[in-house]
Coordinates of C-alpha atoms in Angstrom, one line a residue:
X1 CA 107.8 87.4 126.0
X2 CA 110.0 90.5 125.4
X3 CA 111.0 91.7 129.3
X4 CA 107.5 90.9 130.6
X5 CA 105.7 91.7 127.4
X6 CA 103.8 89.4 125.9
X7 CA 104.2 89.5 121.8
X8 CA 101.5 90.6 120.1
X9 CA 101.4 89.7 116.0
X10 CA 98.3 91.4 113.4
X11 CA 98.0 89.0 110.4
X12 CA 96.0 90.8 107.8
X13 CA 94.8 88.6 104.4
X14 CA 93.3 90.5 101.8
X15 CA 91.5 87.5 99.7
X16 CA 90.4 90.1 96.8
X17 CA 93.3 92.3 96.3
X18 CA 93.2 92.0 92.7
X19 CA 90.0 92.6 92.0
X20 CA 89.4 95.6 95.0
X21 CA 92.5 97.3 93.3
X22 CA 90.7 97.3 89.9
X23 CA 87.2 97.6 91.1
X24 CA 88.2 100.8 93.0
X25 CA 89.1 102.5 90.2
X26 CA 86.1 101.1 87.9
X27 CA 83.5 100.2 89.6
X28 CA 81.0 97.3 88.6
X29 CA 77.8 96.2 89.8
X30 CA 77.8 92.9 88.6
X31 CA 80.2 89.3 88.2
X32 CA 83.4 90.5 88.1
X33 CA 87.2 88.4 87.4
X34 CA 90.4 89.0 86.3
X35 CA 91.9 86.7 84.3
X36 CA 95.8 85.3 83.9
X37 CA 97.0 82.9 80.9
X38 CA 98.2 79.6 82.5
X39 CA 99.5 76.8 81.0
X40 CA 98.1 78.2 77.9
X41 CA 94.7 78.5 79.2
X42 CA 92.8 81.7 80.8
X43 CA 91.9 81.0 84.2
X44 CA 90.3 83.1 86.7
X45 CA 93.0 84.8 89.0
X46 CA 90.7 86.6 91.4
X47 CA 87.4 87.6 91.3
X48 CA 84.7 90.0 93.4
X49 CA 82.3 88.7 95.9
X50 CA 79.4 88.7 93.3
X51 CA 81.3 86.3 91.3
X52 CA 81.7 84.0 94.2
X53 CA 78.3 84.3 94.9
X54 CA 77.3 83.2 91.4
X55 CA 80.0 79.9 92.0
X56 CA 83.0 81.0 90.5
X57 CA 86.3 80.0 92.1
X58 CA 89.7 81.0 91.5
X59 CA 91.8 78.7 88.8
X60 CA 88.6 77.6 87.1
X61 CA 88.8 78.2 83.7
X62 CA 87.6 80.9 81.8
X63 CA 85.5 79.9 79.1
X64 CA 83.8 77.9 81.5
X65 CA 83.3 80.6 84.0
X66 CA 81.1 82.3 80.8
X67 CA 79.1 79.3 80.9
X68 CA 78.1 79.4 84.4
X69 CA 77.7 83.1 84.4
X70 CA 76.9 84.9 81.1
X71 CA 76.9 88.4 82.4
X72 CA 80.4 87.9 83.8
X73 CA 82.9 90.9 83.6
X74 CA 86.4 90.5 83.5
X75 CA 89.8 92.1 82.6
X76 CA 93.4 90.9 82.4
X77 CA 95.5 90.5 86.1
X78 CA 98.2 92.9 86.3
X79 CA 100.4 90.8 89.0
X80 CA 103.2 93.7 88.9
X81 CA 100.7 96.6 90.1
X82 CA 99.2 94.0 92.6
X83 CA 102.5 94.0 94.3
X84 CA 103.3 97.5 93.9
X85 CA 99.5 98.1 95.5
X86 CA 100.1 95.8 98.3
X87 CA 103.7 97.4 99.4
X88 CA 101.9 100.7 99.1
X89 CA 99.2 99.1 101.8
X90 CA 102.1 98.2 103.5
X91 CA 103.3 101.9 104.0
X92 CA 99.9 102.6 105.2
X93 CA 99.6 99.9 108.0
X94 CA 103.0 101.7 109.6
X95 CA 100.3 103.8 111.3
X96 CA 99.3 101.2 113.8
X97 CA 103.3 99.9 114.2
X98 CA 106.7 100.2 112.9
X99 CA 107.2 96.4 111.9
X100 CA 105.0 95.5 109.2
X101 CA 106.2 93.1 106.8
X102 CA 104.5 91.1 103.6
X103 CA 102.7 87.9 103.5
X104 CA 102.9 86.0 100.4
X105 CA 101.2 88.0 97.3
X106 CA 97.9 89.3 99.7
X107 CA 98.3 89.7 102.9
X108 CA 100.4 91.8 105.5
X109 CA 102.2 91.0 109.0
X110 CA 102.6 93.5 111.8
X111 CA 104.2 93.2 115.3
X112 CA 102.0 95.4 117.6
X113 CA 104.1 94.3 120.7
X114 CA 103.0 97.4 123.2
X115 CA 101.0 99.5 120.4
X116 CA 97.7 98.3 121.2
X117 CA 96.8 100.5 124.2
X118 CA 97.0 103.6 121.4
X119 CA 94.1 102.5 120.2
X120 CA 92.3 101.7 122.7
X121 CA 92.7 97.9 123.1
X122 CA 93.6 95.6 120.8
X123 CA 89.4 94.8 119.4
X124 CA 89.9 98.9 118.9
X125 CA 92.9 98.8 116.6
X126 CA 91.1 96.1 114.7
X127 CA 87.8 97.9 114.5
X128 CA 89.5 100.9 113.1
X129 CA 92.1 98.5 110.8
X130 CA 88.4 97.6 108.8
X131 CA 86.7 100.6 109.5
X132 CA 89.5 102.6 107.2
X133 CA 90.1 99.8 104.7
X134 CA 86.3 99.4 104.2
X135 CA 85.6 103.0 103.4
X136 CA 88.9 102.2 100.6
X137 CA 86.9 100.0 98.8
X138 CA 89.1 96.8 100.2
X139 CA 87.9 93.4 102.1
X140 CA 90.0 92.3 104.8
X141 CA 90.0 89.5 107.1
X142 CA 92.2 90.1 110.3
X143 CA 93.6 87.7 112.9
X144 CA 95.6 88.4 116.4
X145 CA 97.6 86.1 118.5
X146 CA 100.7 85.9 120.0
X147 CA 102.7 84.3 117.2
X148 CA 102.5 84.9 113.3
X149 CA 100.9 81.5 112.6
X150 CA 98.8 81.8 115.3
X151 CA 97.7 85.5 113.5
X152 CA 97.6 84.2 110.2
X153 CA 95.4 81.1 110.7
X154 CA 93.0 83.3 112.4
X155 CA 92.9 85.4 109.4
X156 CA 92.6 82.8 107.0
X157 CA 90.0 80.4 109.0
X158 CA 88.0 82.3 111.4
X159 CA 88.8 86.1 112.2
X160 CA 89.6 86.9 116.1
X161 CA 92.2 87.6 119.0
X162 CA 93.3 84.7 120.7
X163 CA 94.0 85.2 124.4
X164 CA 97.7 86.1 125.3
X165 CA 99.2 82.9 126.6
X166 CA 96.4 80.5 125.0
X167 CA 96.8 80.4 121.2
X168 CA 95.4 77.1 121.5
X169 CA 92.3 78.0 122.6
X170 CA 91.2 79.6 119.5
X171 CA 93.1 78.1 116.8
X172 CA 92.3 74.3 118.4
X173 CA 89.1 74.1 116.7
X174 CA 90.4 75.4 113.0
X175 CA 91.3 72.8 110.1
X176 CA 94.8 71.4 110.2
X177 CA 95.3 73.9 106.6
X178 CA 95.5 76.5 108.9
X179 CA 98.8 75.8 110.2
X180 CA 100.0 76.6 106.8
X181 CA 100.7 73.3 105.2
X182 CA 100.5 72.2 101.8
X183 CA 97.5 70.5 100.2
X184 CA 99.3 67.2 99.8
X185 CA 100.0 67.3 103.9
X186 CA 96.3 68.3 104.5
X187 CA 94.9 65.5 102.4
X188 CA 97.6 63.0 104.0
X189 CA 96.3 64.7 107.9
X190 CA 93.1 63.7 107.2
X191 CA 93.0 60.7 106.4
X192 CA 94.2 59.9 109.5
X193 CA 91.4 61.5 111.2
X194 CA 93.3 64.4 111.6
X195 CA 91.2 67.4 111.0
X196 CA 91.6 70.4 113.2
X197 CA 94.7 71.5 114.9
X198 CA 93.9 70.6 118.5
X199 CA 93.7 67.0 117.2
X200 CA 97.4 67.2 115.9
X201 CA 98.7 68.9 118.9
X202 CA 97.1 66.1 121.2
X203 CA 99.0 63.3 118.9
X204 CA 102.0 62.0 119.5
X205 CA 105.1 63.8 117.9
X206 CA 107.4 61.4 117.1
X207 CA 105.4 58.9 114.5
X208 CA 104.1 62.4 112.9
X209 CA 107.6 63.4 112.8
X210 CA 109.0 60.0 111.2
X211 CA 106.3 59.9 109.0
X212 CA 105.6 63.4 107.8
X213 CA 109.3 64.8 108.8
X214 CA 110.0 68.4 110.4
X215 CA 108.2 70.5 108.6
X216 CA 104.6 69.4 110.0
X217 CA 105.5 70.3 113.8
X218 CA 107.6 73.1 113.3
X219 CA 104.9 74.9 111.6
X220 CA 102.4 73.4 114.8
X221 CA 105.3 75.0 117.0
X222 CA 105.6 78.1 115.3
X223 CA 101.9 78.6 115.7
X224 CA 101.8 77.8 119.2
X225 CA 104.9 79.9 119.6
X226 CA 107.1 77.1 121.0
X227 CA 109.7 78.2 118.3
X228 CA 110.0 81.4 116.9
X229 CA 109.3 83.0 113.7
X230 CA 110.7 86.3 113.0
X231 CA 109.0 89.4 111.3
X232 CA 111.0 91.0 108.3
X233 CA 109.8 94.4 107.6
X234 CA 110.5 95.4 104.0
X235 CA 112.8 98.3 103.9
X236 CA 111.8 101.4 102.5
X237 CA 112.6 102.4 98.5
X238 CA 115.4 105.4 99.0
X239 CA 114.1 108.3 98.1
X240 CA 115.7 110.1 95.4
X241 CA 114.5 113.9 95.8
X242 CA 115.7 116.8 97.6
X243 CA 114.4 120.3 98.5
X244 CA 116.1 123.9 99.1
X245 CA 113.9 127.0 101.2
X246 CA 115.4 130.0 100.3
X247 CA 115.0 132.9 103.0
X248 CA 114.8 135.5 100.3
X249 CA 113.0 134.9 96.9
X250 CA 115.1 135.0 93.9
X251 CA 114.4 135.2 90.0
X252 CA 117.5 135.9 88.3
X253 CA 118.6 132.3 85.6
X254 CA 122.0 132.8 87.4
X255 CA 120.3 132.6 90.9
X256 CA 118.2 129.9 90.3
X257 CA 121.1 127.9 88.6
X258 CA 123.2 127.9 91.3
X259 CA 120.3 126.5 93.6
X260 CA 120.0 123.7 91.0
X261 CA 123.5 123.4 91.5
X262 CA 123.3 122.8 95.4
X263 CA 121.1 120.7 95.0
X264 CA 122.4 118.3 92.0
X265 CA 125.1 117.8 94.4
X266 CA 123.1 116.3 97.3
X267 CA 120.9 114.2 95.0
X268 CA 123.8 112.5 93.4
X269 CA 125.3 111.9 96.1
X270 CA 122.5 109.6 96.9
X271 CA 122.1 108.3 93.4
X272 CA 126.1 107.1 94.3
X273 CA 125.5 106.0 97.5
X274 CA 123.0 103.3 95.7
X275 CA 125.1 103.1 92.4
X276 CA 122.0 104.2 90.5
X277 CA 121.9 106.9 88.0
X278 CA 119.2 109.0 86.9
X279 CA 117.7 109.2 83.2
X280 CA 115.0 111.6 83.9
X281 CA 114.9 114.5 87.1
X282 CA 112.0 117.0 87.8
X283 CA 112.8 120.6 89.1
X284 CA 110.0 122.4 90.7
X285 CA 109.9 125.6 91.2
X286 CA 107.1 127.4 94.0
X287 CA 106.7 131.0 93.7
X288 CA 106.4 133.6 96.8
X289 CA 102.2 134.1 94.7
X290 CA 101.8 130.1 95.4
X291 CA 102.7 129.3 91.6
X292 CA 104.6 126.7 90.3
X293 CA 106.6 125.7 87.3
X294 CA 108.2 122.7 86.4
X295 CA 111.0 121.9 84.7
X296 CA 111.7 118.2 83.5
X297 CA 114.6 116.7 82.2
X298 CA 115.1 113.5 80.1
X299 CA 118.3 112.3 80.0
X300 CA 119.9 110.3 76.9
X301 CA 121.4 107.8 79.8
X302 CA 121.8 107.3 82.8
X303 CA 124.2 109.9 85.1
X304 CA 125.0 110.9 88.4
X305 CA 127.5 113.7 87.4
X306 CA 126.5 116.9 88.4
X307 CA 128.6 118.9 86.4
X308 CA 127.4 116.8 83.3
X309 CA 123.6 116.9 84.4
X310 CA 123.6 121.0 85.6
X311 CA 124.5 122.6 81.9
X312 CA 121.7 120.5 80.6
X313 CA 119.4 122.3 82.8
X314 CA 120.3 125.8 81.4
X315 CA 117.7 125.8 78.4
X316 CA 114.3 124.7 80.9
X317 CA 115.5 127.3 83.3
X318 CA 115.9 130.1 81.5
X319 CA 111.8 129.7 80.1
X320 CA 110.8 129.7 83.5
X321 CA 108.4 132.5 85.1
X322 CA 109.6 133.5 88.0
X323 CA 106.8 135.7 88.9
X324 CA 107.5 138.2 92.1
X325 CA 110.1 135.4 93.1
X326 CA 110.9 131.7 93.9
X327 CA 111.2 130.8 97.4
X328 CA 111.5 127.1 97.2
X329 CA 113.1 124.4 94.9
X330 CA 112.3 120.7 94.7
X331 CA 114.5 118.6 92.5
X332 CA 113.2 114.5 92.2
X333 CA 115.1 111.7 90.0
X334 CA 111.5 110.8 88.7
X335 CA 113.0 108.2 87.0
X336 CA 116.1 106.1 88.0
X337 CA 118.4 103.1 86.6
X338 CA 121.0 100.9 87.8
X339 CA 124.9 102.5 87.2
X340 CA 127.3 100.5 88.8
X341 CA 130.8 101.6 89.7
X342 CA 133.5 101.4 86.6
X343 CA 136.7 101.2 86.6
X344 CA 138.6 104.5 84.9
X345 CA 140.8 104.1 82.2
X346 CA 142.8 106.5 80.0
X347 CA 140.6 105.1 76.7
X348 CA 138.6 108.1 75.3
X349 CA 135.8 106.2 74.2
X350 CA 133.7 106.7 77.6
X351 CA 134.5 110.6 77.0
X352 CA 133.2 110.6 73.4
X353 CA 130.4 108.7 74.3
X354 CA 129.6 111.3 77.3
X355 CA 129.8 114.1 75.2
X356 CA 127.5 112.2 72.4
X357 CA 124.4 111.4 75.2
X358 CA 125.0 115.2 75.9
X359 CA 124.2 115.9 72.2
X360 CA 121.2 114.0 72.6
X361 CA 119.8 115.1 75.6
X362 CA 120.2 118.9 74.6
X363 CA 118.5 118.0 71.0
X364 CA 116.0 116.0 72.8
X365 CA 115.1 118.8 75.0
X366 CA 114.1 120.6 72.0
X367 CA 112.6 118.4 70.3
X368 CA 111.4 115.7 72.5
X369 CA 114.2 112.8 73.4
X370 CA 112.1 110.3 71.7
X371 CA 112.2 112.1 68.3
X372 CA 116.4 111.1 68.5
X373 CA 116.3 108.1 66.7
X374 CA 119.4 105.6 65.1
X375 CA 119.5 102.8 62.6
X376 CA 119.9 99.3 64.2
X377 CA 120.3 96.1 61.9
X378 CA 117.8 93.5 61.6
X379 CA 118.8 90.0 59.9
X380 CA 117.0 89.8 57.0
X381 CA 118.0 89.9 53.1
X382 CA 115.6 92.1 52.4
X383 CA 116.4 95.8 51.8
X384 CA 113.3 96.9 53.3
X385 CA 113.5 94.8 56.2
X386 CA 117.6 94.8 57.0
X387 CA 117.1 97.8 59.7
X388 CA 114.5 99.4 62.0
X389 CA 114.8 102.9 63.6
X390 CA 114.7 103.0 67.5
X391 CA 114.7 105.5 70.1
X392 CA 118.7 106.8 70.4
X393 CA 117.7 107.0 74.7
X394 CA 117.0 102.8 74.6
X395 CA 119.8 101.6 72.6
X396 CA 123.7 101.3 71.6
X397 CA 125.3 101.8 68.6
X398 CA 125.7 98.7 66.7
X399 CA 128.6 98.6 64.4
X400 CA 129.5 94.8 64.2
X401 CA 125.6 94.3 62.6
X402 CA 126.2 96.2 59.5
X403 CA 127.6 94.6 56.3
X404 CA 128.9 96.5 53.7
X405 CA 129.1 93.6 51.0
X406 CA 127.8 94.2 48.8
X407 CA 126.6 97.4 49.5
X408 CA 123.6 99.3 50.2
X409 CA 122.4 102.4 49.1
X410 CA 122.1 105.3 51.9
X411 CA 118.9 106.4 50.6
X412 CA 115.9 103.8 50.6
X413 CA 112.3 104.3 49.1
X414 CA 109.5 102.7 47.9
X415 CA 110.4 101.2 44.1
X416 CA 109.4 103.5 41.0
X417 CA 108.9 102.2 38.2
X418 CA 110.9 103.3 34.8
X419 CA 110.8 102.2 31.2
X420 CA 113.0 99.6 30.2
X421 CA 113.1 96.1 28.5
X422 CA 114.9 93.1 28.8
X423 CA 117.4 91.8 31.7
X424 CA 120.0 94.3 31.1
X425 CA 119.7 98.1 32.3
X426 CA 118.5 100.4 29.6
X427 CA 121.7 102.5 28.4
X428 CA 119.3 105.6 29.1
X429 CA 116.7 106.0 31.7
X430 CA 113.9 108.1 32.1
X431 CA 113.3 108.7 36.3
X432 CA 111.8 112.0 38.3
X433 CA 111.6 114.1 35.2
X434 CA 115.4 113.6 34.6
X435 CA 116.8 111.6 31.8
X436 CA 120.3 110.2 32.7
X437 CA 122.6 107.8 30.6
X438 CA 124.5 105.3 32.3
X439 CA 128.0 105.2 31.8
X440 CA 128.8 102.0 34.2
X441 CA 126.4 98.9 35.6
X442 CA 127.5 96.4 38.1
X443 CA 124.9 93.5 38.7
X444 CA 123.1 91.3 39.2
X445 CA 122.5 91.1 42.6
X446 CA 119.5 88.3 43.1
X447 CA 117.4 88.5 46.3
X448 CA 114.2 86.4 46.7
X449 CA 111.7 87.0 49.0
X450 CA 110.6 85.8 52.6
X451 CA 108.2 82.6 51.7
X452 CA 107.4 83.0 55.3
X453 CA 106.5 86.7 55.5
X454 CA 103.1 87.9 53.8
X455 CA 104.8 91.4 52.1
X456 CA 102.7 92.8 49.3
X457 CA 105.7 94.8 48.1
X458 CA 107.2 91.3 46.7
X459 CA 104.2 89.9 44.9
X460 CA 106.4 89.9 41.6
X461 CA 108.8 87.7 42.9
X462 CA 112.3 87.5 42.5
X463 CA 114.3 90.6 41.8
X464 CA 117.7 91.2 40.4
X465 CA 119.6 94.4 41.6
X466 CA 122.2 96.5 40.0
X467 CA 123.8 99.4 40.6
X468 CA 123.9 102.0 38.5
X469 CA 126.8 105.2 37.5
X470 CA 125.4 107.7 35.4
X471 CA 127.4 110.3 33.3
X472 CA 125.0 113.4 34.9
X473 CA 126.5 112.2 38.4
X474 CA 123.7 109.8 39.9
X475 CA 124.5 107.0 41.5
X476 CA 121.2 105.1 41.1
X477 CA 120.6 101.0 42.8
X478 CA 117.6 99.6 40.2
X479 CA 115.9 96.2 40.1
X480 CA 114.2 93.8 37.6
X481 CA 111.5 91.3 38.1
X482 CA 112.2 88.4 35.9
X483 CA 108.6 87.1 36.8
X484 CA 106.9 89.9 36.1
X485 CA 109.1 91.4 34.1
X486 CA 109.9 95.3 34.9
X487 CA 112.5 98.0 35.9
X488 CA 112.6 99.9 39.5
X489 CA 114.5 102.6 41.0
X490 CA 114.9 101.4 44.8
X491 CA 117.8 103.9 46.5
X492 CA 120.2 106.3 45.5
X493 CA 123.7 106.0 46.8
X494 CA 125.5 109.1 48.4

């Protein structure tokens, strides 16, 4: 009771969210499950009502599934977008009242306390919960009682509204797994003869509570709402995007600029607020004909410097039609990271390291950001295999992984053959067209090859390196194959 009002709790179980968030997209007229990889094994994770139908059940596994249904569908779970699917039902099922919080992985809790009579009555508010989440494509099964366990084992073991003041009355007849108790405690409960919740609310509490301990009749009270069980609603994501109406519309770079400006300055001062940063922001742009441009950033790292982040937007802006004028600006951190506080120093490392993401982001910008690449080591003794290139955005410089002992060429390609005999480089080689004497050789340098990688570039075995001076300037790194014997040009130093 909340000054005279009686508490009113929704409990809403969607038992196919997984599949109703695929099958809405792709529809399927037939056996439908999604599968997840357990213990090694694929095993059904959920699955339509077709499938049911044809005696499927959740955790059976899949190759056996095929056997009892041959024209079975399926597709891989996606638990991550099930979540992100359920907290967007979440933000829906505000409309019917402002505390709505999750319940496990599928279902949702509200507190309607006093919202009822907006609907109608509280068998209205329900009629229209299913009436809008059937037309979406979604089953739902939807209790009402005073408490949340009350709600919830309506939901889960008979659908209904229990009377205000007489939970008991409704939920009496249900199984005892209704008061949310583990399979073990069910099993245990019904042995005893236990078997629907009445019976354990009629039994004395103090051998259930030696021999089962709290947990059994606090979940009994909570569900008969002689102890209670609070609601958490889950808070909002902040929003990172702001907006700017301009009385007048406006079309000169400088103009448009300084509206950026205005409102970089508001948006990072939310990206601070939440010590975030952003790594890519949208800026759109609605002219006074109904037009709109867009301008998106990608930046090399994180930031929530406005004077950093504004110059960056000079290049985007200045393409942009303005038509007969823009009279409104929307600027959104479309994508944002973590970027804790630091601590300032008088190092210059963090400047040059500002000024090099800058590089990058204005390259980028031309060129796509992705296209920025940088060498990172690998650990392997093979030339071919000692680096990788990645994206500059998604790394760090790696100095500490580099060996210069004994040294590699800067230039890498695939190995060219040349004439030559015997172990020792030829005194003059004929490569590219170009015939060059050597004047110095430093070698050998033996590398065998990964036993435990399949790499058709090493078929000939073991190869001995050296590195080559010629008199015509060339600084050349060759290898012979002992096994099959052979000379190669491999790299050319700088």
């Amino acid at each position: 009771m909340f000054g005279g009002i009686t508490r009113r709790v929704v409990s809403m179980w969607y038992p196919r969210l997984a599949s109703d968030r695929v099958l809405r997209a792709r529809p399927v007229e037939a056996p439908f499950a999604l599968t997840l990889k357990t213990d090694n094994t694929e095993r059904i994770h959920c699955l339509n009502a077709r499938a049911e139908a044809a005696g499927l059940r959740r955790g059976m596994r899949f190759a056996e599934a095929r056997g009892f249904c041959v024209d079975l569908q399926s597709a891989p779970a996606r638990p991550d977008l099930d979540a992100r699917f359920l907290t967007a039902l979440r933000r829906w099922a505000t409309r019917y009242a402002p505390w709505v919080g999750l319940e496990g992985r599928d279902g949702l809790v509200l507190d309607v306390t006093g919202a009822a009579h907006l609907w109608g009555g509280e068998a209205e508010m329900l009629d229209d919960m299913r009436t809008r989440l059937d037309r979406a494509g979604l089953s739902v099964r939807i209790g009402l009682g005073d408490t949340r366990g009350a709600a919830w084992a309506l939901a889960h073991h008979g659908e209904g509204i229990a009377p205000p003041g007489a939970p008991l009355d409704l939920i009496g007849p249900l199984p005892i797994a209704a008061l949310r108790l583990d399979d073990d405690t069910v099993t245990r409960l019904q042995r005893l003869g236990l078997r629907c919740v009445r019976d354990l609310a009629e039994t004395a509490r103090a051998p259930l509570a030696r021999r089962f301990g709290p947990g059994l009749l606090l979940r009994l009270d909570q569900a008969l709402g002689d102890q209670p069980e609070a609601i958490e609603p889950e808070p909002d994501p902040p929003s990172y995007a702001v907006s700017l109406s301009l009385p007048d519309p406006i079309g000169l770079t400088g103009d448009v600029m300084a509206g950026v400006e205005r409102l970089l300055d508001r948006l990072c001062d939310r990206l601070a607020a939440q010590e975030a940063g952003a790594r890519a922001l949208q800026l759109s742009l609605r002219r006074v004909d109904r037009g709109a441009e867009q301008v998106t950033l990608r930046l090399a790292r994180a930031m929530r410097d406005p004077s950093r982040i504004l110059p960056l937007f000079a290049r985007g802006v200045a393409g942009v039609d303005a038509g007969f004028g823009i009279d409104r600006m929307r600027l959104e951190a479309v994508q944002v990271e973590p970027l804790p506080v630091q601590q300032l120093g008088t190092a210059t490392a963090g400047r040059d390291t500002a000024r090099l993401d800058d590089l990058i982001t204005r390259i980028g910008a031309r060129i796509g950001i992705e296209n920025v690449q940088r060498f990172v080591p690998v650990d392997s003794h093979i030339p071919e295999r000692s680096f990788r290139r990645v994206p500059a955005t998604g790394s760090v410089p790696c100095s500490g992984g580099w060996s210069g002992h004994p040294p590699r060429p800067l230039r890498l390609f695939s190995p060219e053959p040349i004439p030559g005999t015997g172990p020792r480089p030829p005194d003059r080689l004929r490569w590219r067209r170009m015939t060059l004497d050597v004047a110095r050789a430093i070698g050998p340098e033996r590398i065998a090859p990964e036993w435990w990688h399949e790499d058709e570039a090493w078929r000939s075995g073991l190869r001995d390196y050296w590195r080559i001076e010629t008199r015509q300037g060339r600084r050349l790194w060759l290898f012979y194959t002992p096994q099959q014997p052979g000379w190669f040009v491999h790299g050319e130093f700088a």
